[in-house]
CSV table of C-alpha atoms and ligand atoms in Angstrom, one decimal:
chain,number,residue,atom,x,y,z
A,16,UNK,CA,-7.2,25.5,18.3
A,17,UNK,CA,-6.7,25.7,14.4
A,18,UNK,CA,-8.7,23.3,12.5
A,19,UNK,CA,-9.0,22.0,8.9
A,20,UNK,CA,-11.7,23.1,6.5
A,21,UNK,CA,-13.9,19.6,5.8
A,22,UNK,CA,-15.8,21.1,2.8
A,23,UNK,CA,-12.6,22.0,1.0
A,24,UNK,CA,-10.8,18.6,1.7
A,25,UNK,CA,-14.0,16.8,0.7
A,26,UNK,CA,-14.4,18.6,-2.8
A,27,UNK,CA,-10.7,17.9,-3.6
A,28,UNK,CA,-11.1,14.3,-2.6
A,29,UNK,CA,-14.1,13.6,-4.5
A,30,UNK,CA,-12.5,15.6,-7.5
A,31,UNK,CA,-9.5,13.2,-7.4
A,32,UNK,CA,-12.0,10.1,-7.3
A,33,UNK,CA,-13.2,11.0,-10.7
A,34,UNK,CA,-9.9,10.2,-12.2
A,35,UNK,CA,-9.8,6.5,-13.1
A,36,UNK,CA,-13.4,6.0,-12.0
A,37,UNK,CA,-15.1,3.1,-13.7
A,38,UNK,CA,-18.8,4.0,-13.8
A,39,UNK,CA,-19.7,0.2,-14.6
A,40,UNK,CA,-18.4,-1.3,-11.1
A,41,UNK,CA,-17.9,2.1,-9.5
A,42,UNK,CA,-14.3,1.2,-8.9
A,43,UNK,CA,-11.4,3.2,-9.3
A,44,UNK,CA,-8.6,2.1,-11.6
A,45,UNK,CA,-5.2,3.9,-10.8
A,46,UNK,CA,-2.6,1.0,-10.8
A,47,UNK,CA,0.8,2.3,-10.8
A,48,UNK,CA,2.2,4.0,-14.0
A,49,UNK,CA,-1.2,3.6,-16.0
A,50,UNK,CA,-2.6,6.6,-17.9
A,51,UNK,CA,-5.2,7.3,-15.1
A,52,UNK,CA,-2.3,7.3,-12.3
A,53,UNK,CA,-0.5,9.7,-14.0
A,54,UNK,CA,-3.1,12.0,-14.8
A,55,UNK,CA,-4.2,12.0,-11.0
A,56,UNK,CA,-0.2,13.0,-10.4
A,57,UNK,CA,-0.7,16.0,-13.0
A,58,UNK,CA,-3.9,17.1,-11.6
A,59,UNK,CA,-2.7,17.2,-8.1
A,60,UNK,CA,0.4,19.3,-9.0
A,61,UNK,CA,-2.0,21.7,-11.0
A,62,UNK,CA,-4.2,22.1,-8.0
A,63,UNK,CA,-1.5,22.6,-5.5
A,64,UNK,CA,0.1,25.4,-7.7
A,65,UNK,CA,-3.2,27.1,-8.1
A,66,UNK,CA,-3.0,27.6,-4.3
A,67,UNK,CA,0.6,28.8,-4.3
A,68,UNK,CA,2.3,25.8,-3.3
A,69,UNK,CA,5.7,24.4,-5.0
A,70,UNK,CA,4.5,21.1,-6.9
A,71,UNK,CA,7.0,18.9,-8.7
A,72,UNK,CA,7.7,15.2,-9.8
A,73,UNK,CA,10.6,13.2,-8.9
A,74,UNK,CA,12.4,10.7,-11.0
A,75,UNK,CA,10.3,7.8,-9.2
A,76,UNK,CA,6.8,9.6,-10.3
A,77,UNK,CA,6.3,10.7,-6.8
A,78,UNK,CA,4.4,14.0,-6.6
A,79,UNK,CA,6.0,16.4,-4.1
A,80,UNK,CA,4.2,19.5,-2.7
A,81,UNK,CA,5.9,22.1,-0.6
A,82,UNK,CA,5.6,25.1,1.7
A,83,UNK,CA,8.6,26.8,3.0
A,84,UNK,CA,12.2,26.7,2.1
A,85,UNK,CA,14.3,23.6,2.7
A,86,UNK,CA,16.7,25.6,5.1
A,87,UNK,CA,15.7,23.1,7.8
A,88,UNK,CA,14.8,19.4,7.8
A,89,UNK,CA,11.2,18.9,6.4
A,90,UNK,CA,8.1,17.4,8.0
A,91,UNK,CA,6.7,15.2,5.1
A,92,UNK,CA,2.8,14.2,5.1
A,93,UNK,CA,2.6,11.2,2.8
A,94,UNK,CA,0.6,8.4,1.5
A,95,UNK,CA,0.0,6.8,-2.1
A,96,UNK,CA,-2.1,8.3,-5.0
A,97,UNK,CA,-2.2,5.0,-7.1
A,98,UNK,CA,-5.0,2.5,-6.4
A,99,UNK,CA,-5.6,-1.4,-6.7
A,100,UNK,CA,-8.0,-2.2,-9.8
A,101,UNK,CA,-11.5,-1.4,-9.0
A,102,UNK,CA,-10.3,0.1,-5.6
A,103,UNK,CA,-12.1,2.7,-3.2
A,104,UNK,CA,-12.0,6.5,-2.9
A,105,UNK,CA,-9.8,6.9,0.3
A,106,UNK,CA,-7.1,4.3,0.2
A,107,UNK,CA,-4.1,6.3,0.0
A,108,UNK,CA,-5.7,9.4,-1.6
A,109,UNK,CA,-7.0,10.3,1.9
A,110,UNK,CA,-3.6,10.9,3.4
A,111,UNK,CA,-2.1,12.8,0.4
A,112,UNK,CA,-5.1,15.1,0.1
A,113,UNK,CA,-5.3,15.6,3.7
A,114,UNK,CA,-1.7,16.6,3.5
A,115,UNK,CA,-2.7,19.2,1.1
A,116,UNK,CA,-5.5,20.2,3.4
A,117,UNK,CA,-2.7,20.8,6.1
A,118,UNK,CA,-0.8,23.1,3.8
A,119,UNK,CA,-3.7,25.1,3.3
A,120,UNK,CA,-4.7,25.4,6.8
A,121,UNK,CA,-1.4,26.4,7.7
A,122,UNK,CA,-1.2,28.9,4.8
A,123,UNK,CA,-4.5,30.5,5.5
A,124,UNK,CA,-4.0,30.9,9.2
A,125,UNK,CA,-0.5,32.2,8.3
A,126,UNK,CA,1.0,29.8,11.0
A,127,UNK,CA,4.8,30.6,11.7
A,128,UNK,CA,6.6,27.2,11.6
A,129,UNK,CA,10.3,26.5,12.0
A,130,UNK,CA,10.6,23.7,9.7
A,131,UNK,CA,9.2,23.6,5.7
A,132,UNK,CA,6.3,21.1,5.2
A,133,UNK,CA,6.2,18.7,2.3
A,134,UNK,CA,3.4,16.7,1.0
A,135,UNK,CA,4.4,13.0,-0.8
A,136,UNK,CA,2.1,11.4,-3.1
A,137,UNK,CA,3.9,8.0,-3.8
A,138,UNK,CA,3.8,6.0,-6.8
A,139,UNK,CA,3.3,2.2,-7.2
A,140,UNK,CA,2.5,1.4,-3.5
A,141,UNK,CA,-0.4,-1.0,-4.4
A,142,UNK,CA,1.7,-3.8,-5.9
A,143,UNK,CA,1.4,-3.8,-9.6
A,144,UNK,CA,5.1,-4.4,-9.9
A,145,UNK,CA,5.8,-5.5,-6.3
A,146,UNK,CA,4.4,-2.4,-4.8
A,147,UNK,CA,6.3,0.6,-2.5
A,148,UNK,CA,8.3,1.6,-5.4
A,149,UNK,CA,7.9,5.4,-4.9
A,150,UNK,CA,8.6,5.2,-1.0
A,151,UNK,CA,11.4,2.8,-1.6
A,152,UNK,CA,13.0,5.6,-4.1
A,153,UNK,CA,12.9,8.3,-1.4
A,154,UNK,CA,14.3,6.3,1.4
A,155,UNK,CA,17.1,5.0,-0.9
A,156,UNK,CA,16.2,1.5,-1.0
A,157,UNK,CA,15.6,1.0,-4.6
A,158,UNK,CA,18.6,-0.6,-6.8
A,159,UNK,CA,19.2,-0.7,-10.5
A,160,UNK,CA,18.6,-4.4,-10.6
A,161,UNK,CA,15.1,-4.3,-8.9
A,162,UNK,CA,14.2,-1.3,-11.3
A,163,UNK,CA,15.1,-3.5,-14.2
A,164,UNK,CA,13.8,-6.7,-13.2
A,165,UNK,CA,10.3,-5.8,-11.6
A,166,UNK,CA,7.3,-6.6,-13.9
A,167,UNK,CA,3.7,-6.9,-13.3
A,168,UNK,CA,1.4,-10.2,-13.6
A,169,UNK,CA,1.0,-9.8,-17.0
A,170,UNK,CA,4.8,-9.5,-17.9
A,171,UNK,CA,5.0,-5.9,-18.6
A,172,UNK,CA,8.3,-4.6,-17.1
A,173,UNK,CA,8.4,-1.5,-15.0
A,174,UNK,CA,10.9,0.1,-16.7
A,175,UNK,CA,8.8,0.0,-20.0
A,176,UNK,CA,5.6,0.9,-18.1
A,177,UNK,CA,7.6,4.2,-16.8
A,178,UNK,CA,9.2,4.8,-20.3
A,179,UNK,CA,5.7,4.9,-21.9
A,180,UNK,CA,4.6,7.7,-19.4
A,181,UNK,CA,7.9,9.6,-20.4
A,182,UNK,CA,10.0,8.5,-17.2
A,183,UNK,CA,13.3,7.6,-17.1
A,184,UNK,CA,13.4,4.2,-15.0
A,185,UNK,CA,17.0,4.8,-13.8
A,186,UNK,CA,16.2,8.7,-12.7
A,187,UNK,CA,14.1,6.8,-9.8
A,188,UNK,CA,17.7,6.4,-8.2
A,189,UNK,CA,17.9,10.1,-7.9
A,190,UNK,CA,14.6,10.5,-6.1
A,191,UNK,CA,16.2,9.6,-2.7
A,192,UNK,CA,16.4,11.9,0.3
A,193,UNK,CA,19.1,12.2,2.8
A,194,UNK,CA,17.9,11.3,6.3
A,195,UNK,CA,19.2,14.6,7.6
A,196,UNK,CA,16.9,16.7,5.4
A,197,UNK,CA,13.9,14.8,7.2
A,198,UNK,CA,12.3,15.8,10.4
A,199,UNK,CA,9.5,13.5,10.4
A,200,UNK,CA,7.0,11.7,8.2
A,201,UNK,CA,3.4,11.4,9.1
A,202,UNK,CA,0.6,9.5,7.4
A,203,UNK,CA,-3.2,9.3,7.8
A,204,UNK,CA,-4.7,6.3,6.3
A,205,UNK,CA,-8.0,4.3,6.3
A,206,UNK,CA,-7.6,1.2,8.6
A,207,UNK,CA,-8.9,-1.2,5.8
A,208,UNK,CA,-10.2,-3.7,8.3
A,209,UNK,CA,-13.0,-3.9,10.7
A,210,UNK,CA,-11.4,-3.3,14.3
A,211,UNK,CA,-12.1,0.5,14.6
A,212,UNK,CA,-15.6,0.3,13.1
A,213,UNK,CA,-16.7,-2.7,15.2
A,214,UNK,CA,-15.3,-1.1,18.4
A,215,UNK,CA,-16.9,2.4,17.5
A,216,UNK,CA,-13.5,4.2,18.2
A,217,UNK,CA,-12.8,7.0,15.5
A,218,UNK,CA,-9.1,7.0,15.7
A,219,UNK,CA,-6.4,4.3,15.6
A,220,UNK,CA,-2.7,5.2,16.5
A,221,UNK,CA,-0.6,2.5,14.7
A,222,UNK,CA,2.3,0.7,16.2
A,223,UNK,CA,3.9,-1.2,13.8
A,224,UNK,CA,3.1,-2.8,10.3
A,225,UNK,CA,3.4,-6.7,9.3
A,226,UNK,CA,6.0,-7.8,7.0
A,227,UNK,CA,4.7,-9.3,3.7
A,228,UNK,CA,6.1,-11.5,1.1
A,229,UNK,CA,4.6,-12.2,-2.3
A,230,UNK,CA,5.5,-15.2,-4.8
A,231,UNK,CA,4.2,-16.0,-8.2
A,232,UNK,CA,4.0,-19.9,-8.1
A,233,UNK,CA,4.1,-22.2,-11.3
A,234,UNK,CA,2.7,-25.7,-11.2
A,235,UNK,CA,3.3,-27.3,-14.6
A,236,UNK,CA,1.7,-30.8,-15.5
A,237,UNK,CA,0.2,-31.9,-18.9
A,238,UNK,CA,-2.9,-30.7,-20.6
A,239,UNK,CA,-5.0,-33.6,-21.7
A,240,UNK,CA,-8.5,-34.5,-23.2
A,241,UNK,CA,-10.6,-34.2,-20.2
A,242,UNK,CA,-12.4,-37.3,-21.5
A,243,UNK,CA,-9.7,-39.8,-22.8
A,244,UNK,CA,-7.4,-39.1,-20.0
A,245,UNK,CA,-8.0,-41.5,-16.9
A,246,UNK,CA,-8.2,-39.7,-13.7
A,247,UNK,CA,-5.1,-41.8,-12.4
A,248,UNK,CA,-2.9,-40.9,-15.3
A,249,UNK,CA,-3.4,-37.1,-15.2
A,250,UNK,CA,-1.0,-34.4,-14.4
A,251,UNK,CA,-3.4,-31.9,-13.3
A,252,UNK,CA,-2.1,-28.7,-12.2
A,253,UNK,CA,-5.3,-27.4,-10.8
A,254,UNK,CA,-5.5,-30.3,-8.4
A,255,UNK,CA,-2.0,-29.3,-7.2
A,256,UNK,CA,-3.3,-25.8,-6.5
A,257,UNK,CA,-6.4,-27.1,-4.8
A,258,UNK,CA,-4.2,-29.4,-2.3
A,259,UNK,CA,-2.2,-26.2,-1.6
A,260,UNK,CA,-5.3,-24.1,-0.7
A,261,UNK,CA,-6.2,-26.9,1.8
A,262,UNK,CA,-2.6,-26.9,3.4
A,263,UNK,CA,-2.7,-22.9,4.3
A,264,UNK,CA,-4.5,-23.1,7.7
A,265,UNK,CA,-2.4,-26.2,8.8
A,266,UNK,CA,0.5,-24.3,7.8
A,267,UNK,CA,-0.5,-21.3,9.8
A,268,UNK,CA,-1.6,-23.5,12.7
A,269,UNK,CA,1.7,-25.2,12.8
A,270,UNK,CA,4.2,-22.3,12.3
A,271,UNK,CA,2.2,-19.2,12.2
A,272,UNK,CA,0.7,-16.6,14.7
A,273,UNK,CA,-2.7,-15.0,15.2
A,274,UNK,CA,-1.2,-12.3,13.1
A,275,UNK,CA,-0.1,-14.5,10.4
A,276,UNK,CA,-1.9,-14.3,6.9
A,277,UNK,CA,-1.6,-16.4,3.8
A,278,UNK,CA,-3.6,-15.6,0.5
A,279,UNK,CA,-3.9,-17.0,-3.0
A,280,UNK,CA,-5.3,-14.1,-4.5
A,281,UNK,CA,-4.9,-14.5,-8.4
A,282,UNK,CA,-5.1,-17.7,-10.1
A,283,UNK,CA,-4.6,-18.5,-13.9
A,284,UNK,CA,-5.3,-21.9,-15.4
A,285,UNK,CA,-4.0,-23.0,-18.7
A,286,UNK,CA,-5.1,-23.9,-21.4
A,287,UNK,CA,-8.4,-22.7,-19.5
A,288,UNK,CA,-10.7,-25.0,-21.6
A,289,UNK,CA,-13.6,-26.8,-20.0
A,290,UNK,CA,-12.7,-30.2,-21.8
A,291,UNK,CA,-9.0,-29.8,-21.1
A,292,UNK,CA,-7.1,-31.1,-18.0
A,293,UNK,CA,-5.3,-28.0,-16.9
A,294,UNK,CA,-1.8,-28.5,-17.7
A,295,UNK,CA,-0.6,-25.3,-15.8
A,296,UNK,CA,-1.6,-23.3,-12.6
A,297,UNK,CA,0.1,-20.0,-12.1
A,298,UNK,CA,-0.9,-18.3,-8.9
A,299,UNK,CA,0.0,-15.7,-6.5
A,300,UNK,CA,0.8,-16.5,-2.5
A,301,UNK,CA,0.8,-13.4,-0.3
A,302,UNK,CA,2.0,-14.0,3.4
A,303,UNK,CA,2.1,-11.6,6.3
A,304,UNK,CA,3.4,-11.6,10.0
A,305,UNK,CA,4.5,-9.1,12.5
A,306,UNK,CA,7.6,-10.9,12.8
A,307,UNK,CA,10.4,-11.6,10.2
A,308,UNK,CA,11.3,-15.1,11.8
A,309,UNK,CA,7.8,-16.2,11.5
A,310,UNK,CA,7.7,-14.8,8.0
A,311,UNK,CA,10.5,-17.0,7.1
A,312,UNK,CA,8.9,-20.0,8.6
A,313,UNK,CA,5.6,-19.4,6.8
A,314,UNK,CA,7.6,-18.9,3.4
A,315,UNK,CA,9.7,-22.6,4.0
A,316,UNK,CA,6.4,-24.3,5.0
A,317,UNK,CA,4.7,-23.1,1.6
A,318,UNK,CA,7.8,-24.2,-0.2
A,319,UNK,CA,7.6,-27.7,1.8
A,320,UNK,CA,4.0,-28.4,0.8
A,321,UNK,CA,4.2,-27.1,-2.6
A,322,UNK,CA,7.4,-29.7,-3.3
A,323,UNK,CA,5.2,-32.7,-1.8
A,324,UNK,CA,2.1,-31.8,-3.5
A,325,UNK,CA,4.1,-31.3,-7.0
A,326,UNK,CA,5.6,-35.0,-6.5
A,327,UNK,CA,2.0,-36.3,-5.6
A,328,UNK,CA,0.5,-34.9,-8.9
A,329,UNK,CA,3.5,-35.3,-11.1
A,330,UNK,CA,3.8,-31.5,-11.8
A,331,UNK,CA,7.0,-29.4,-12.0
A,332,UNK,CA,7.0,-26.6,-9.2
A,333,UNK,CA,8.9,-23.5,-9.3
A,334,UNK,CA,8.2,-20.0,-7.8
A,335,UNK,CA,9.6,-16.5,-8.1
A,336,UNK,CA,9.6,-14.3,-5.0
A,337,UNK,CA,8.5,-11.0,-6.4
A,338,UNK,CA,8.9,-9.3,-3.1
A,339,UNK,CA,10.0,-9.6,0.5
A,340,UNK,CA,9.5,-6.5,3.2
A,341,UNK,CA,10.1,-7.3,6.9
A,342,UNK,CA,7.8,-5.9,9.6
A,343,UNK,CA,8.5,-2.2,10.9
A,344,UNK,CA,7.6,-0.3,14.2
A,345,UNK,CA,6.7,3.2,14.5
A,346,UNK,CA,8.7,5.7,16.3
A,347,UNK,CA,7.6,5.4,20.0
A,348,UNK,CA,7.7,9.3,20.4
A,349,UNK,CA,5.5,9.8,17.7
A,350,UNK,CA,3.0,7.2,19.0
A,351,UNK,CA,3.0,9.3,22.2
A,352,UNK,CA,2.6,12.7,20.4
A,353,UNK,CA,-0.4,11.2,18.4
A,354,UNK,CA,-2.1,9.7,21.6
A,355,UNK,CA,-1.2,13.1,23.5
A,356,UNK,CA,-2.9,15.4,20.8
A,357,UNK,CA,-5.9,13.0,20.6
A,358,UNK,CA,-6.4,13.4,24.3
A,359,UNK,CA,-6.0,17.2,24.0
A,360,UNK,CA,-9.0,17.2,21.8
A,361,UNK,CA,-10.9,14.8,23.8
A,362,UNK,CA,-11.0,12.0,21.3
A,363,UNK,CA,-10.8,8.3,21.8
A,364,UNK,CA,-8.3,6.2,20.1
A,365,UNK,CA,-6.8,2.8,19.8
A,366,UNK,CA,-3.2,1.8,19.7
A,367,UNK,CA,-3.1,-1.1,17.3
A,368,UNK,CA,-1.0,-2.9,14.9
A,369,UNK,CA,-1.4,-2.8,11.0
A,370,UNK,CA,-1.9,-5.7,9.2
A,371,UNK,CA,-1.5,-4.2,5.7
A,372,UNK,CA,1.8,-2.6,4.4
A,373,UNK,CA,1.8,1.2,4.0
A,374,UNK,CA,4.4,3.9,2.7
A,375,UNK,CA,5.3,4.7,6.4
A,376,UNK,CA,7.2,1.6,7.0
A,377,UNK,CA,10.0,2.7,4.9
A,378,UNK,CA,10.6,5.9,7.1
A,379,UNK,CA,10.8,4.3,10.2
A,380,UNK,CA,14.3,3.4,10.0
A,381,UNK,CA,15.1,6.7,8.4
A,382,UNK,CA,13.2,9.4,10.5
A,383,UNK,CA,10.5,9.9,13.1
A,384,UNK,CA,7.4,8.2,11.8
A,385,UNK,CA,3.9,7.7,12.8
A,386,UNK,CA,0.6,6.6,11.2
A,387,UNK,CA,-3.0,7.3,12.1
A,388,UNK,CA,-5.9,5.1,11.0
A,389,UNK,CA,-9.7,6.4,10.8
A,390,UNK,CA,-12.3,3.5,10.5
A,391,UNK,CA,-13.4,1.8,7.3
A,392,UNK,CA,-17.1,1.2,7.1
A,393,UNK,CA,-17.5,-2.8,7.8
A,394,UNK,CA,-13.8,-3.0,7.4
A,395,UNK,CA,-14.2,-3.1,3.6
A,396,UNK,CA,-11.3,-2.0,1.6
A,397,UNK,CA,-9.7,-2.6,-1.9
A,398,UNK,CA,-13.1,-2.8,-3.3
A,399,UNK,CA,-15.7,-0.1,-5.0
A,400,UNK,CA,-17.7,0.0,-1.7
A,401,UNK,CA,-14.8,1.1,0.7
A,402,UNK,CA,-16.0,3.9,2.6
A,403,UNK,CA,-15.2,6.1,5.7
A,404,UNK,CA,-17.3,8.6,7.4
A,405,UNK,CA,-16.7,12.3,6.5
A,406,UNK,CA,-16.6,13.4,10.4
A,407,UNK,CA,-13.8,10.7,11.0
A,408,UNK,CA,-11.8,12.0,8.0
A,409,UNK,CA,-12.3,15.3,9.5
A,410,UNK,CA,-11.2,13.9,13.0
A,411,UNK,CA,-8.1,12.3,11.5
A,412,UNK,CA,-7.0,15.0,9.4
A,413,UNK,CA,-7.1,17.6,12.3
A,414,UNK,CA,-5.2,15.1,14.5
A,415,UNK,CA,-2.5,14.9,11.4
A,416,UNK,CA,-2.6,18.8,11.6
A,417,UNK,CA,-1.9,19.0,15.2
A,418,UNK,CA,1.1,16.4,15.1
A,419,UNK,CA,2.6,18.3,11.8
A,420,UNK,CA,2.3,21.5,13.9
A,421,UNK,CA,3.8,20.0,16.9
A,422,UNK,CA,6.8,18.7,14.8
A,423,UNK,CA,7.3,21.7,12.6
A,424,UNK,CA,7.4,24.5,15.4
B,30,ZN,ZN1,-3.0,2.4,0.9
């Protein structure tokens, strides 16, 4: 049985991890369309070209590496190259570099394949501008309106960030692939949760991905002197936010499931001065569930709660829905293939849902698509101390290789 070369994969992964690395907090800073993000993309294309593979960037900033002519539908191996601020070494990067390692292994062993292979390093998956940008360009889900209206939490527009990097935002629409040109899409990713690590299982075969929505909420009251404004005469925006935080568990208990999640992850108070009653609270709400109906109920319940809270505290309430992505399910035949290949190597695996969004979710309606997880140590992710063991990385990449070969022969 052909296997991947772990030292070679390790070297490439650690080389990539230097790009956007901040020695102060040991985190990786490669948010979508930042200089570091673009540097990583150019680095990867150079690396692949040195090995004799095709390498190019499409209009959405996605990197494509290739082996074999596109005379037959391609087997695509993908994940994302961008990171959250202060992110870890393996989130996204693992899947892309494992893809390159599969190409290297196939080439080195001169394996004869019927279908060409492509490695896809997607752009802006992590959500600076709403997330899943590059993959939606490939699956043809982008619209011009979306490209022009998307902006980050600091008010920087996606189109401007792209232009700054020498990309024409509208060219992202040209990145779409026809479904008939793709044979399958396979992804390897770290679990980013504690399940595999806690249970001591080296591999996860993912059955589906929770849907997710993101809002930016504004509560506007009145900034007052913290000493002269009596408590009962304030329009304190922070009090509204605090009340909402207490409503979250009730909302999940009433309309959610054990797979529901609601998170307030970013908060800004204005004017943000210790001696001033905060006149404005701007914060994000991110909600998830495996059912789109439940997601709608969660969103409605959040809106109802915020309206009531705003009345109570004399605040103006409005929100912007930055993104809404429904849940998706991996292809049953790919799930079976992954399980069968894991059994062939005598490896234990767990069939499991994914609470986090991944590029694969957009391919599920376009082609045969599947996702492999490996354990995250202590379940830590989106943080500098995110880690996965090298022997798990080797197993995951070998399982990916086996499935790619099966699909491409
Ligand atoms: Zn990721």
